[in-house]
Coordinates of C-alpha atoms in Angstrom, one line a residue:
Chain A
M18 CA 210.7 36.6 -109.8
N19 CA 209.9 39.7 -112.3
Q20 CA 213.3 37.8 -115.3
N21 CA 210.8 35.0 -115.3
H22 CA 208.0 37.4 -115.3
E23 CA 208.7 39.2 -119.0
R24 CA 210.3 35.4 -120.4
S25 CA 206.5 35.0 -119.5
A26 CA 205.3 37.3 -121.5
A27 CA 206.3 36.9 -124.3
Y28 CA 204.8 33.8 -124.8
A29 CA 200.6 34.5 -125.5
V30 CA 201.1 30.5 -124.4
E31 CA 203.5 28.7 -122.0
T32 CA 202.5 25.3 -120.5
M33 CA 204.5 23.0 -118.5
A34 CA 204.2 19.1 -118.1
L35 CA 200.7 18.8 -119.4
T36 CA 199.3 16.7 -119.2
K37 CA 195.2 15.1 -119.0
M38 CA 194.4 11.2 -118.4
Y39 CA 191.5 10.0 -118.8
Q40 CA 190.8 7.2 -116.9
N41 CA 193.9 5.1 -117.5
K42 CA 194.4 6.9 -121.2
T43 CA 197.0 9.6 -121.3
A44 CA 195.4 12.3 -123.5
V45 CA 198.4 15.0 -123.5
N46 CA 201.1 13.7 -122.3
R47 CA 203.9 17.0 -120.1
L48 CA 203.4 19.0 -122.6
D49 CA 205.9 22.4 -123.7
M50 CA 204.2 24.3 -125.6
R51 CA 205.3 28.0 -126.2
V52 CA 203.3 30.3 -128.2
R53 CA 204.4 32.6 -129.3
E54 CA 203.0 36.6 -128.8
G55 CA 202.8 38.0 -132.3
S56 CA 202.1 34.1 -133.9
I57 CA 200.2 32.3 -135.6
Y58 CA 200.9 28.2 -134.9
G59 CA 199.7 25.6 -136.7
F60 CA 199.0 22.3 -134.9
I61 CA 199.0 19.6 -136.5
G62 CA 198.2 15.9 -135.0
R63 CA 196.2 12.9 -136.4
N64 CA 192.8 11.8 -134.9
G65 CA 193.0 10.9 -131.4
A66 CA 196.5 12.9 -130.8
G67 CA 195.5 15.5 -128.1
K68 CA 194.6 18.2 -130.3
S69 CA 191.5 19.4 -129.2
T70 CA 192.1 17.7 -126.0
T71 CA 195.3 20.6 -126.5
L72 CA 193.1 23.5 -127.1
K73 CA 190.2 22.9 -124.4
M74 CA 192.7 22.8 -121.9
L75 CA 194.1 25.7 -122.7
C76 CA 190.0 28.0 -123.5
G77 CA 189.7 26.1 -119.9
L78 CA 187.1 23.5 -120.7
A79 CA 189.0 20.5 -119.4
S80 CA 190.9 20.6 -116.8
P81 CA 194.6 19.0 -117.4
T82 CA 195.6 16.0 -115.2
S83 CA 198.8 17.7 -113.8
G84 CA 201.3 20.8 -115.5
D85 CA 200.7 24.1 -116.2
I86 CA 199.1 26.7 -118.5
R87 CA 199.9 29.9 -118.2
L88 CA 197.7 32.7 -120.5
F89 CA 200.5 35.6 -121.6
G90 CA 202.1 35.2 -118.4
R91 CA 199.3 34.6 -115.8
P92 CA 197.9 31.8 -114.7
D93 CA 195.0 29.8 -116.8
N94 CA 192.2 30.4 -113.8
D95 CA 192.8 34.6 -114.1
A96 CA 190.1 36.1 -114.7
F97 CA 192.2 39.2 -116.7
A98 CA 193.9 36.1 -118.6
A99 CA 190.6 34.7 -119.6
R100 CA 190.1 37.2 -121.5
R101 CA 192.2 37.7 -124.4
I102 CA 191.4 34.6 -125.7
G103 CA 188.5 33.8 -128.0
C104 CA 188.0 30.3 -129.4
L105 CA 186.5 28.1 -131.7
I106 CA 187.1 23.9 -130.3
E107 CA 185.8 21.4 -132.5
S108 CA 181.9 23.0 -133.7
A109 CA 180.8 26.0 -133.2
G110 CA 178.5 26.5 -130.4
L111 CA 175.2 28.4 -131.3
Y112 CA 171.5 29.4 -130.7
P113 CA 170.1 27.3 -133.5
H114 CA 166.6 29.0 -133.5
M115 CA 168.4 32.8 -133.0
T116 CA 169.6 34.1 -136.2
A117 CA 173.1 35.2 -135.8
R118 CA 173.4 38.6 -135.2
Q119 CA 170.9 37.1 -131.6
N120 CA 174.1 34.7 -131.5
A121 CA 176.7 37.4 -131.6
V122 CA 174.7 39.4 -128.9
M123 CA 174.5 36.6 -126.6
R124 CA 178.2 35.9 -126.4
A125 CA 178.6 40.1 -126.5
K126 CA 176.6 40.3 -123.4
C127 CA 179.3 37.8 -122.2
I128 CA 181.1 39.2 -122.3
G129 CA 180.2 42.3 -120.8
L130 CA 179.9 44.4 -123.7
T131 CA 177.5 46.5 -123.8
D132 CA 177.9 48.9 -128.1
Y133 CA 177.0 46.0 -130.5
S134 CA 178.9 48.1 -133.7
S135 CA 180.7 45.9 -132.5
V136 CA 178.8 42.4 -133.6
D137 CA 177.7 43.8 -136.8
K138 CA 181.9 44.3 -137.1
V139 CA 182.9 41.1 -136.7
L140 CA 179.6 39.9 -139.1
E141 CA 181.3 41.6 -141.8
D142 CA 184.6 40.6 -141.2
T143 CA 183.3 37.3 -141.3
G144 CA 181.2 37.9 -144.8
L145 CA 178.0 37.3 -142.2
A146 CA 177.1 40.6 -142.5
A147 CA 173.7 40.0 -145.2
A148 CA 173.4 37.0 -142.9
G149 CA 173.1 38.3 -139.1
S150 CA 169.0 38.1 -139.9
K151 CA 168.7 34.9 -140.9
K152 CA 167.8 31.6 -137.9
V153 CA 171.6 29.1 -137.6
K154 CA 169.4 25.8 -138.3
R155 CA 168.9 27.2 -141.8
F156 CA 172.8 27.9 -142.1
S157 CA 175.1 25.9 -143.8
M158 CA 178.4 23.9 -142.1
G159 CA 180.8 26.7 -144.0
M160 CA 178.0 29.1 -141.9
K161 CA 178.5 28.3 -139.0
Q162 CA 181.7 27.8 -139.7
R163 CA 182.4 31.2 -140.4
L164 CA 180.0 32.6 -138.1
G165 CA 182.0 30.6 -135.5
I166 CA 184.5 32.6 -135.1
A167 CA 183.3 35.3 -135.5
L168 CA 181.9 34.7 -132.2
A169 CA 185.6 34.3 -131.3
L170 CA 186.3 37.6 -132.3
L171 CA 184.2 40.0 -130.1
G172 CA 185.5 41.4 -126.8
N173 CA 188.9 42.1 -129.5
P174 CA 191.2 38.8 -128.3
D175 CA 194.5 39.1 -127.9
L176 CA 194.8 35.3 -128.9
L177 CA 192.6 33.5 -130.4
I178 CA 192.6 30.4 -130.2
L179 CA 190.3 28.6 -133.6
D180 CA 190.0 23.8 -133.6
E181 CA 189.6 23.1 -137.8
P182 CA 188.6 26.9 -138.8
I183 CA 188.2 26.2 -142.2
N184 CA 186.3 22.7 -142.4
G185 CA 183.4 23.0 -144.8
L186 CA 184.0 26.1 -146.3
D187 CA 184.4 26.7 -150.0
P188 CA 187.3 27.9 -151.2
E189 CA 186.3 31.3 -151.4
G190 CA 185.0 31.1 -147.9
V191 CA 188.9 29.8 -146.6
R192 CA 190.7 32.1 -148.9
E193 CA 188.3 34.7 -146.9
I194 CA 189.3 33.3 -143.2
R195 CA 192.9 33.3 -144.5
Q196 CA 193.2 36.9 -145.9
L197 CA 191.3 38.1 -142.2
I198 CA 193.5 36.3 -139.5
L199 CA 196.7 37.3 -141.7
R200 CA 195.2 40.3 -141.4
L201 CA 194.2 40.2 -137.8
N202 CA 197.8 38.9 -137.4
Q203 CA 199.5 41.5 -138.5
E204 CA 197.5 44.1 -136.0
G205 CA 199.3 41.3 -133.5
K206 CA 196.5 39.2 -131.6
T207 CA 198.0 36.1 -131.9
F208 CA 196.2 32.8 -133.0
I209 CA 196.5 28.7 -132.5
I210 CA 195.3 26.9 -135.5
S211 CA 194.6 23.0 -135.4
S212 CA 194.0 21.6 -138.8
H213 CA 194.1 19.0 -140.8
I214 CA 194.1 21.3 -144.2
L215 CA 197.8 21.4 -143.7
G216 CA 199.0 22.9 -147.3
E217 CA 197.0 26.5 -145.6
L218 CA 197.9 26.2 -142.5
S219 CA 201.5 26.4 -144.1
K220 CA 200.1 29.1 -146.2
I221 CA 199.5 31.7 -142.5
S222 CA 201.3 29.9 -140.4
T223 CA 205.0 31.6 -138.2
H224 CA 205.4 28.3 -135.8
Y225 CA 203.9 24.8 -135.9
G226 CA 203.7 22.3 -133.8
I227 CA 204.2 18.2 -133.7
I228 CA 200.7 17.2 -131.9
K229 CA 201.9 12.6 -132.0
D230 CA 199.8 10.3 -129.2
G231 CA 200.1 13.5 -127.0
S232 CA 203.3 13.6 -127.4
L233 CA 204.7 17.4 -128.6
V234 CA 207.7 15.7 -130.8
D235 CA 208.2 19.2 -133.0
Q236 CA 208.3 22.6 -132.1
I237 CA 209.5 24.2 -135.0
S238 CA 209.4 27.7 -136.3
G239 CA 208.6 28.4 -140.1
E240 CA 211.9 29.4 -140.8
E241 CA 213.6 26.3 -139.3
L242 CA 210.6 24.3 -141.1
A243 CA 212.0 25.3 -144.9
Q244 CA 215.3 25.3 -143.4
N245 CA 214.4 21.0 -142.9
C246 CA 212.7 20.9 -145.7
K247 CA 215.0 22.3 -148.4
D248 CA 214.8 20.1 -151.9
Y249 CA 216.4 17.5 -152.7
F250 CA 216.5 15.2 -155.4
R251 CA 214.9 12.4 -155.8
I252 CA 216.3 9.0 -157.6
E253 CA 215.6 5.4 -158.2
V254 CA 217.3 2.8 -158.9
D255 CA 216.8 -0.8 -158.7
D256 CA 220.6 -0.7 -156.7
A257 CA 219.8 2.0 -153.8
K258 CA 222.5 -0.3 -151.7
R259 CA 225.6 0.1 -155.3
A260 CA 224.7 3.7 -156.0
L261 CA 224.9 5.5 -152.8
A262 CA 228.7 4.0 -152.7
L263 CA 229.1 5.4 -156.7
I264 CA 226.7 8.8 -155.0
L265 CA 229.4 9.3 -152.4
E266 CA 232.8 9.0 -154.1
R267 CA 232.1 11.7 -156.4
A268 CA 230.2 13.4 -154.6
P269 CA 231.1 13.1 -150.3
K270 CA 229.8 16.7 -149.5
L271 CA 226.4 15.6 -150.4
F272 CA 224.2 14.6 -147.7
P273 CA 222.1 10.6 -148.9
E274 CA 218.3 9.7 -147.6
V275 CA 218.2 6.0 -148.2
T276 CA 214.1 5.7 -147.9
D277 CA 213.8 1.8 -149.2
A278 CA 215.9 -0.3 -151.2
R279 CA 215.6 1.8 -154.4
T280 CA 215.2 5.0 -153.7
I281 CA 217.7 8.1 -152.3
R282 CA 217.7 11.5 -151.5
L283 CA 220.6 13.6 -152.0
Y284 CA 220.3 17.1 -150.3
G285 CA 222.9 19.2 -150.9
L286 CA 223.0 18.7 -155.0
Q287 CA 222.9 21.9 -157.3
E288 CA 222.7 19.1 -160.7
G289 CA 221.3 16.4 -161.7
A290 CA 222.7 15.4 -165.0
W291 CA 225.7 14.0 -164.3
L292 CA 224.0 12.0 -161.6
N293 CA 222.1 9.5 -163.9
Q294 CA 225.1 9.6 -166.1
L295 CA 227.7 8.7 -164.3
L296 CA 224.5 5.1 -162.3
I297 CA 224.4 4.5 -166.2
E298 CA 227.8 4.3 -166.7
N299 CA 228.5 3.2 -164.0
H300 CA 225.5 0.0 -165.5
V301 CA 222.6 1.0 -162.8
Q302 CA 219.2 1.5 -164.2
V303 CA 217.6 4.4 -162.8
Y304 CA 214.0 4.6 -163.2
S305 CA 213.6 8.0 -161.8
S306 CA 214.7 10.7 -160.7
G307 CA 214.4 15.0 -160.6
F308 CA 214.3 18.1 -157.5
H309 CA 211.2 17.4 -155.0
H310 CA 210.5 19.8 -152.4
M311 CA 209.1 18.4 -149.2
D312 CA 206.1 20.2 -148.2
L313 CA 204.8 20.9 -144.6
E314 CA 202.6 17.2 -145.4
E315 CA 205.1 15.8 -146.4
Y316 CA 208.0 16.3 -143.6
F317 CA 204.8 16.9 -141.0
L318 CA 204.0 12.7 -141.7
A319 CA 207.9 11.6 -142.2
R320 CA 207.6 13.2 -138.1
M321 CA 204.9 11.0 -137.3
D322 CA 206.8 7.8 -138.5
G323 CA 210.0 8.8 -136.4
Q324 CA 211.8 9.7 -139.4
T325 CA 214.6 12.9 -138.5
M326 CA 214.9 15.6 -141.7
G327 CA 216.5 17.1 -144.1
K328 CA 219.9 16.8 -143.0
G329 CA 219.7 14.1 -140.4
E330 CA 219.5 17.3 -137.2
E331 CA 216.4 17.1 -134.4
K332 CA 215.0 19.9 -134.5
N333 CA 213.3 21.4 -131.6
A334 CA 212.6 25.0 -130.1
Chain B
M2 CA 178.2 36.2 -113.6
L3 CA 176.0 39.3 -114.0
N4 CA 177.2 39.1 -118.2
M5 CA 175.9 35.7 -117.9
L6 CA 173.1 36.6 -116.2
R7 CA 172.1 39.4 -119.0
M8 CA 172.7 36.7 -121.3
D9 CA 170.2 34.3 -120.7
F10 CA 167.3 36.8 -120.1
Y11 CA 167.8 37.8 -123.7
R12 CA 167.7 34.8 -124.2
L13 CA 164.8 33.6 -122.2
I14 CA 163.0 36.3 -123.4
R15 CA 162.9 35.4 -127.0
S16 CA 162.2 31.8 -125.7
K17 CA 158.8 30.5 -127.4
S18 CA 158.6 27.9 -124.5
L19 CA 158.7 30.2 -122.2
Y20 CA 155.5 31.5 -123.7
I21 CA 153.7 27.7 -123.8
C22 CA 154.1 27.6 -120.2
L23 CA 153.6 30.9 -119.2
G24 CA 150.1 30.3 -122.2
L25 CA 149.5 26.1 -119.9
L26 CA 149.9 28.3 -117.1
A27 CA 147.2 31.1 -118.0
A28 CA 145.0 28.6 -119.2
A29 CA 144.9 26.5 -116.0
S30 CA 143.7 29.6 -114.4
V31 CA 141.2 30.5 -116.3
L32 CA 139.9 27.0 -116.3
C33 CA 139.6 26.4 -112.8
Y34 CA 137.4 29.7 -112.3
W35 CA 135.1 29.1 -115.0
M36 CA 134.6 26.0 -113.0
I37 CA 134.2 27.6 -109.8
W38 CA 131.8 30.4 -111.1
L39 CA 129.7 27.6 -113.0
V40 CA 129.4 25.8 -110.2
V41 CA 129.2 28.7 -107.2
T42 CA 127.0 31.4 -109.0
P43 CA 123.8 31.4 -110.2
Q44 CA 124.7 32.7 -113.3
G45 CA 127.2 29.5 -114.2
Q46 CA 124.1 27.2 -113.1
A47 CA 122.2 28.7 -115.8
A48 CA 125.8 28.3 -118.1
A49 CA 126.3 24.9 -117.4
E50 CA 122.7 24.0 -117.6
S51 CA 122.2 24.9 -121.2
L52 CA 125.0 24.1 -122.0
G53 CA 123.8 21.0 -120.8
M54 CA 126.1 19.7 -117.9
T55 CA 124.3 18.3 -115.1
A56 CA 126.3 16.6 -113.5
Y57 CA 127.3 19.9 -112.8
L58 CA 124.3 20.8 -111.3
Y59 CA 124.7 18.0 -108.6
T60 CA 127.9 19.4 -107.5
A61 CA 126.7 22.8 -107.3
E62 CA 124.4 22.1 -104.5
D63 CA 126.3 20.5 -103.2
F64 CA 130.0 21.9 -102.9
G65 CA 128.7 25.7 -104.6
P66 CA 128.3 26.7 -100.8
Q67 CA 131.4 25.0 -99.3
I68 CA 132.9 26.8 -102.3
L69 CA 132.5 29.9 -100.8
Q70 CA 132.7 29.5 -97.6
Q71 CA 136.6 28.1 -97.8
Y72 CA 138.3 29.0 -100.8
D73 CA 139.7 32.8 -100.8
T74 CA 142.1 33.6 -104.1
L75 CA 145.2 32.8 -102.2
D76 CA 144.0 29.1 -101.5
M77 CA 142.3 29.2 -105.4
L78 CA 146.2 29.6 -106.4
R79 CA 146.7 26.8 -104.5
E80 CA 144.2 24.6 -106.1
I81 CA 145.2 25.9 -109.9
C82 CA 149.0 25.1 -110.1
M83 CA 150.2 24.3 -107.5
D84 CA 150.3 22.2 -104.5
G85 CA 149.2 19.6 -107.5
G86 CA 153.0 19.8 -108.6
A87 CA 151.4 21.0 -111.6
Y88 CA 153.4 25.1 -111.3
T89 CA 156.7 23.1 -110.1
C90 CA 156.1 20.6 -113.8
I91 CA 155.1 23.1 -116.5
L92 CA 158.8 25.1 -114.9
G93 CA 161.3 22.2 -113.7
I94 CA 160.4 21.0 -117.6
F95 CA 161.0 23.9 -119.3
T96 CA 164.4 24.4 -117.1
A97 CA 165.3 21.7 -117.9
L98 CA 166.1 22.2 -121.6
F99 CA 167.0 26.0 -121.4
V100 CA 169.8 24.3 -119.9
Y101 CA 170.2 21.0 -121.9
M102 CA 170.5 23.7 -124.6
D103 CA 173.5 25.4 -123.4
F104 CA 175.8 21.9 -123.2
H105 CA 173.6 20.8 -126.6
S106 CA 173.9 23.4 -128.6
G107 CA 177.6 23.9 -127.4
F108 CA 176.8 27.5 -126.7
L109 CA 179.0 26.5 -123.3
K110 CA 182.0 26.7 -125.0
N111 CA 181.3 30.2 -125.7
T112 CA 180.2 30.7 -122.1
L113 CA 182.4 28.9 -120.0
S114 CA 185.9 30.6 -122.2
L115 CA 185.8 33.1 -121.1
H116 CA 183.7 33.3 -117.1
R117 CA 185.7 29.8 -116.0
N118 CA 184.5 29.8 -112.9
R119 CA 181.6 27.3 -113.0
W120 CA 180.0 27.9 -109.9
K121 CA 178.8 31.2 -112.0
Y122 CA 177.6 29.6 -114.2
I123 CA 175.2 27.5 -111.7
C124 CA 174.3 30.5 -109.4
S125 CA 174.0 32.4 -112.2
K126 CA 171.7 29.9 -114.1
T127 CA 170.5 29.6 -110.2
L128 CA 169.4 33.6 -110.4
L129 CA 167.6 33.3 -113.9
A130 CA 165.1 30.6 -111.6
A131 CA 165.1 32.5 -109.0
L132 CA 164.4 35.6 -110.8
V133 CA 161.6 33.9 -113.8
N134 CA 160.1 31.9 -110.7
L135 CA 159.4 35.5 -109.0
C136 CA 158.0 36.7 -111.9
I137 CA 156.0 34.7 -112.5
L138 CA 154.1 33.5 -108.9
L139 CA 153.5 37.0 -109.2
L140 CA 151.5 36.8 -112.4
L141 CA 149.7 34.8 -112.2
L142 CA 148.9 35.9 -108.5
G143 CA 148.3 39.0 -110.7
L144 CA 146.7 36.8 -113.5
C145 CA 144.0 35.1 -110.2
L146 CA 143.1 38.9 -109.2
L147 CA 141.8 39.8 -112.5
L148 CA 140.0 36.1 -112.7
N149 CA 138.4 36.9 -109.6
L150 CA 137.2 40.3 -110.7
F151 CA 136.6 39.2 -114.4
F152 CA 134.2 36.1 -112.9
G153 CA 132.3 39.0 -110.1
G154 CA 134.5 39.2 -107.0
M155 CA 132.8 34.9 -106.2
L156 CA 135.6 34.9 -104.5
P157 CA 136.5 36.4 -100.6
L158 CA 140.3 38.7 -100.9
A159 CA 143.1 36.9 -98.8
G160 CA 145.0 39.7 -97.0
P161 CA 148.4 41.0 -98.0
G162 CA 150.5 38.8 -95.1
E163 CA 149.1 35.6 -95.4
T164 CA 149.6 36.4 -100.0
L165 CA 153.0 37.9 -98.7
F166 CA 154.1 34.2 -96.8
Y167 CA 152.8 32.4 -98.7
L168 CA 154.3 33.5 -101.8
S169 CA 157.9 33.7 -99.7
W170 CA 157.7 29.9 -98.6
A171 CA 156.4 28.7 -102.3
W172 CA 158.4 31.1 -103.6
L173 CA 161.6 29.7 -102.5
N174 CA 160.7 26.1 -102.0
T175 CA 159.8 26.2 -106.0
T176 CA 163.5 27.9 -107.1
A177 CA 165.1 24.7 -104.6
F178 CA 163.1 22.6 -106.8
L179 CA 164.2 24.7 -109.7
T180 CA 168.2 23.8 -108.3
L181 CA 167.7 20.5 -108.0
V182 CA 166.0 20.0 -112.4
I183 CA 169.6 23.1 -113.1
F184 CA 171.3 20.0 -111.1
I185 CA 170.2 16.8 -112.3
S186 CA 170.5 18.9 -116.3
S187 CA 174.4 19.7 -115.5
F188 CA 175.2 16.5 -114.5
T189 CA 173.7 14.8 -116.9
R190 CA 173.9 17.6 -119.6
S191 CA 170.2 15.2 -120.9
S192 CA 167.1 16.6 -121.5
A193 CA 165.5 13.9 -121.2
A194 CA 167.1 13.2 -118.1
G195 CA 165.9 16.9 -117.0
I196 CA 162.3 15.8 -117.4
V197 CA 161.7 12.3 -116.7
V198 CA 162.5 13.8 -113.0
T199 CA 160.4 17.1 -112.9
L200 CA 158.2 14.0 -113.7
L201 CA 158.7 12.2 -111.3
L202 CA 159.4 14.4 -108.7
S203 CA 157.0 17.3 -109.7
S204 CA 153.6 15.4 -108.6
G205 CA 155.0 13.7 -106.5
L206 CA 155.5 10.2 -107.1
A207 CA 158.6 9.6 -106.1
V208 CA 157.6 10.3 -103.7
T209 CA 154.8 9.6 -102.6
L210 CA 155.5 5.8 -103.7
V211 CA 159.4 5.8 -101.4
A212 CA 157.1 6.9 -99.1
Q213 CA 154.4 4.3 -98.9
F214 CA 157.3 1.9 -99.3
T215 CA 159.2 2.7 -96.0
G216 CA 155.6 3.4 -94.5
L217 CA 155.7 -0.4 -94.4
F218 CA 158.9 -0.4 -91.4
G219 CA 156.8 2.4 -89.5
A220 CA 159.5 5.0 -90.9
N221 CA 156.8 8.0 -93.8
E222 CA 158.3 10.8 -91.0
W223 CA 160.8 12.1 -93.4
I224 CA 158.7 12.9 -96.3
K225 CA 157.4 15.9 -94.1
Y226 CA 160.6 17.5 -94.7
T227 CA 160.8 17.0 -98.7
L228 CA 159.7 19.6 -100.7
Y229 CA 156.6 18.0 -102.4
Y230 CA 155.5 17.3 -99.0
N231 CA 155.5 21.5 -98.0
L232 CA 154.2 22.7 -101.0
S233 CA 151.5 21.0 -101.1
Y234 CA 150.4 21.2 -97.7
G235 CA 152.5 24.2 -96.3
P236 CA 151.0 27.0 -94.4
S237 CA 149.0 29.6 -95.7
L238 CA 149.3 31.1 -92.6
Y239 CA 151.7 32.6 -89.9
T240 CA 150.2 31.2 -86.9
G241 CA 153.7 30.9 -85.3
P242 CA 157.4 29.9 -85.4
G243 CA 156.6 26.5 -86.5
D244 CA 155.8 28.3 -90.0
L245 CA 159.2 28.7 -90.9
K246 CA 159.8 24.9 -91.1
T247 CA 159.5 25.2 -94.7
Y248 CA 161.8 28.0 -95.7
A249 CA 164.6 26.5 -93.6
I250 CA 163.2 23.3 -95.2
S251 CA 163.7 24.9 -99.7
L252 CA 166.3 26.8 -97.5
V253 CA 168.6 23.6 -97.6
F254 CA 168.0 22.0 -100.3
L255 CA 168.2 25.5 -102.4
T256 CA 171.4 25.0 -101.0
V257 CA 172.3 21.3 -101.5
Y258 CA 171.1 21.6 -105.4
S259 CA 172.8 25.0 -106.1
V260 CA 176.5 23.2 -104.3
A261 CA 175.6 19.6 -105.7
A262 CA 175.0 21.5 -109.5
A263 CA 178.3 23.4 -109.2
V264 CA 180.6 20.1 -108.2
A265 CA 178.6 17.8 -110.8
L266 CA 180.1 21.0 -112.8
S267 CA 182.9 21.5 -112.1
K268 CA 184.1 17.7 -111.7
R269 CA 182.8 17.0 -115.6
D270 CA 185.2 19.0 -118.5
I271 CA 183.3 20.9 -121.0

């Protein structure tokens, strides 16, 4: 039992066969999510894939139909575990007729804080120190998002669950929030971030979870992703089948992937000039060729299409 | 739960609608006292005559002495806003808007992610309603006494025991009504539903209509067990154990509505 507890304690969040059904529709299907303490977990999925529902269940805003959630090794209904979480789910919940500071004080009172210096600190951290006395109804969407993040930071939580935190932020705001997240992560805070802006997510995430139709199709670390997203040589020819036979005859150690009748991806190739020459000499027409690097977006789209990645390995954490 | 209560009080005192409610109740009290003063006092009658309120003078002749004989400050409080349902109507609308804003603004997500037991949320709202209700009732009583003093002490003062008895059950009754509004607002998450239900029930319209219908079958005794009937026709003076019935009715409704609100909130996702 102690071993189990220790194993669970290494995870900030652990879900076991987490399922959420709305009447006959399964929104989240037997989800086994594991978020290590101190990590930044990028949670990716298409619209309606079940991201927000999952995050709501983690935050106690939706009840699971079945399955378990453990937060820092404790059941999710544990009051101490709940106190260690700050969240921003969908839009920032704010009273429009109150000022930014008053909204933050409300949240501070809700937590049970009596010293409101932390309110000023989080407003400063999120770049809202000057707008503290401004009513929220006069805020832009980006400012509301910042305030939502500020509210989530109150009480110094160990885990921050942020659903689309950079929505509506200007480029400078995105950079500031990114730096804030990285700084807080260095201080030991764990993040679960859901975002459609994959380029931004890939700059900060240490782990990724990809959800499709309510099921977690992939859960990998940043290192594993880098491994799976190795550089590849992409070549477009008139006859991929013949070209592939020629290439494998000359270089049998390469890992090829035929994406359509005219396109081949080659993993493990260092230099491409000889390949072009080979194909031209053998009367295979080459339309284009060059080295590419698969980014998170390509990886995500490939996983959504059900492709296996890299060298054909299925990598599940 | 107490943290949620602290939070709600912070919002409450910054809420314009609270001051609108207090303003409406104060205005109604001033108006009623002024009108009674016009009817029952010679100075008032002279003022009414100078203002050209001739119809008022007939009323004054007919009812002036009667009012003085039958009314004291507690009866006046009841007549101003309690018996007709104006008090529950005003406070009910305020409660519906207050609870609705939690859902509408989304701030509830901040609250319930921290306090995951939803029964605590309902308990804090009920407690808030009870405390605010008590404060407003006491303020209203204080205002009535002040107005009576201001208008020359025209009405005799009600005894402290009598006042305490009435205020205690009226507080319980109106708190039960506000809990019903909290239940409707939590269940429907709509301000319109909360306001419509408040208007229909606090005015007695719903109860009267249903009683008219059931009366056709000779079954309208149930009306005596409604909050509206009890608030309107409940005793001002304790005369015997039968008068305690109103406490029991209020307590039952308070419990039922609180449980219903907590169940409604627990069953649905935020």
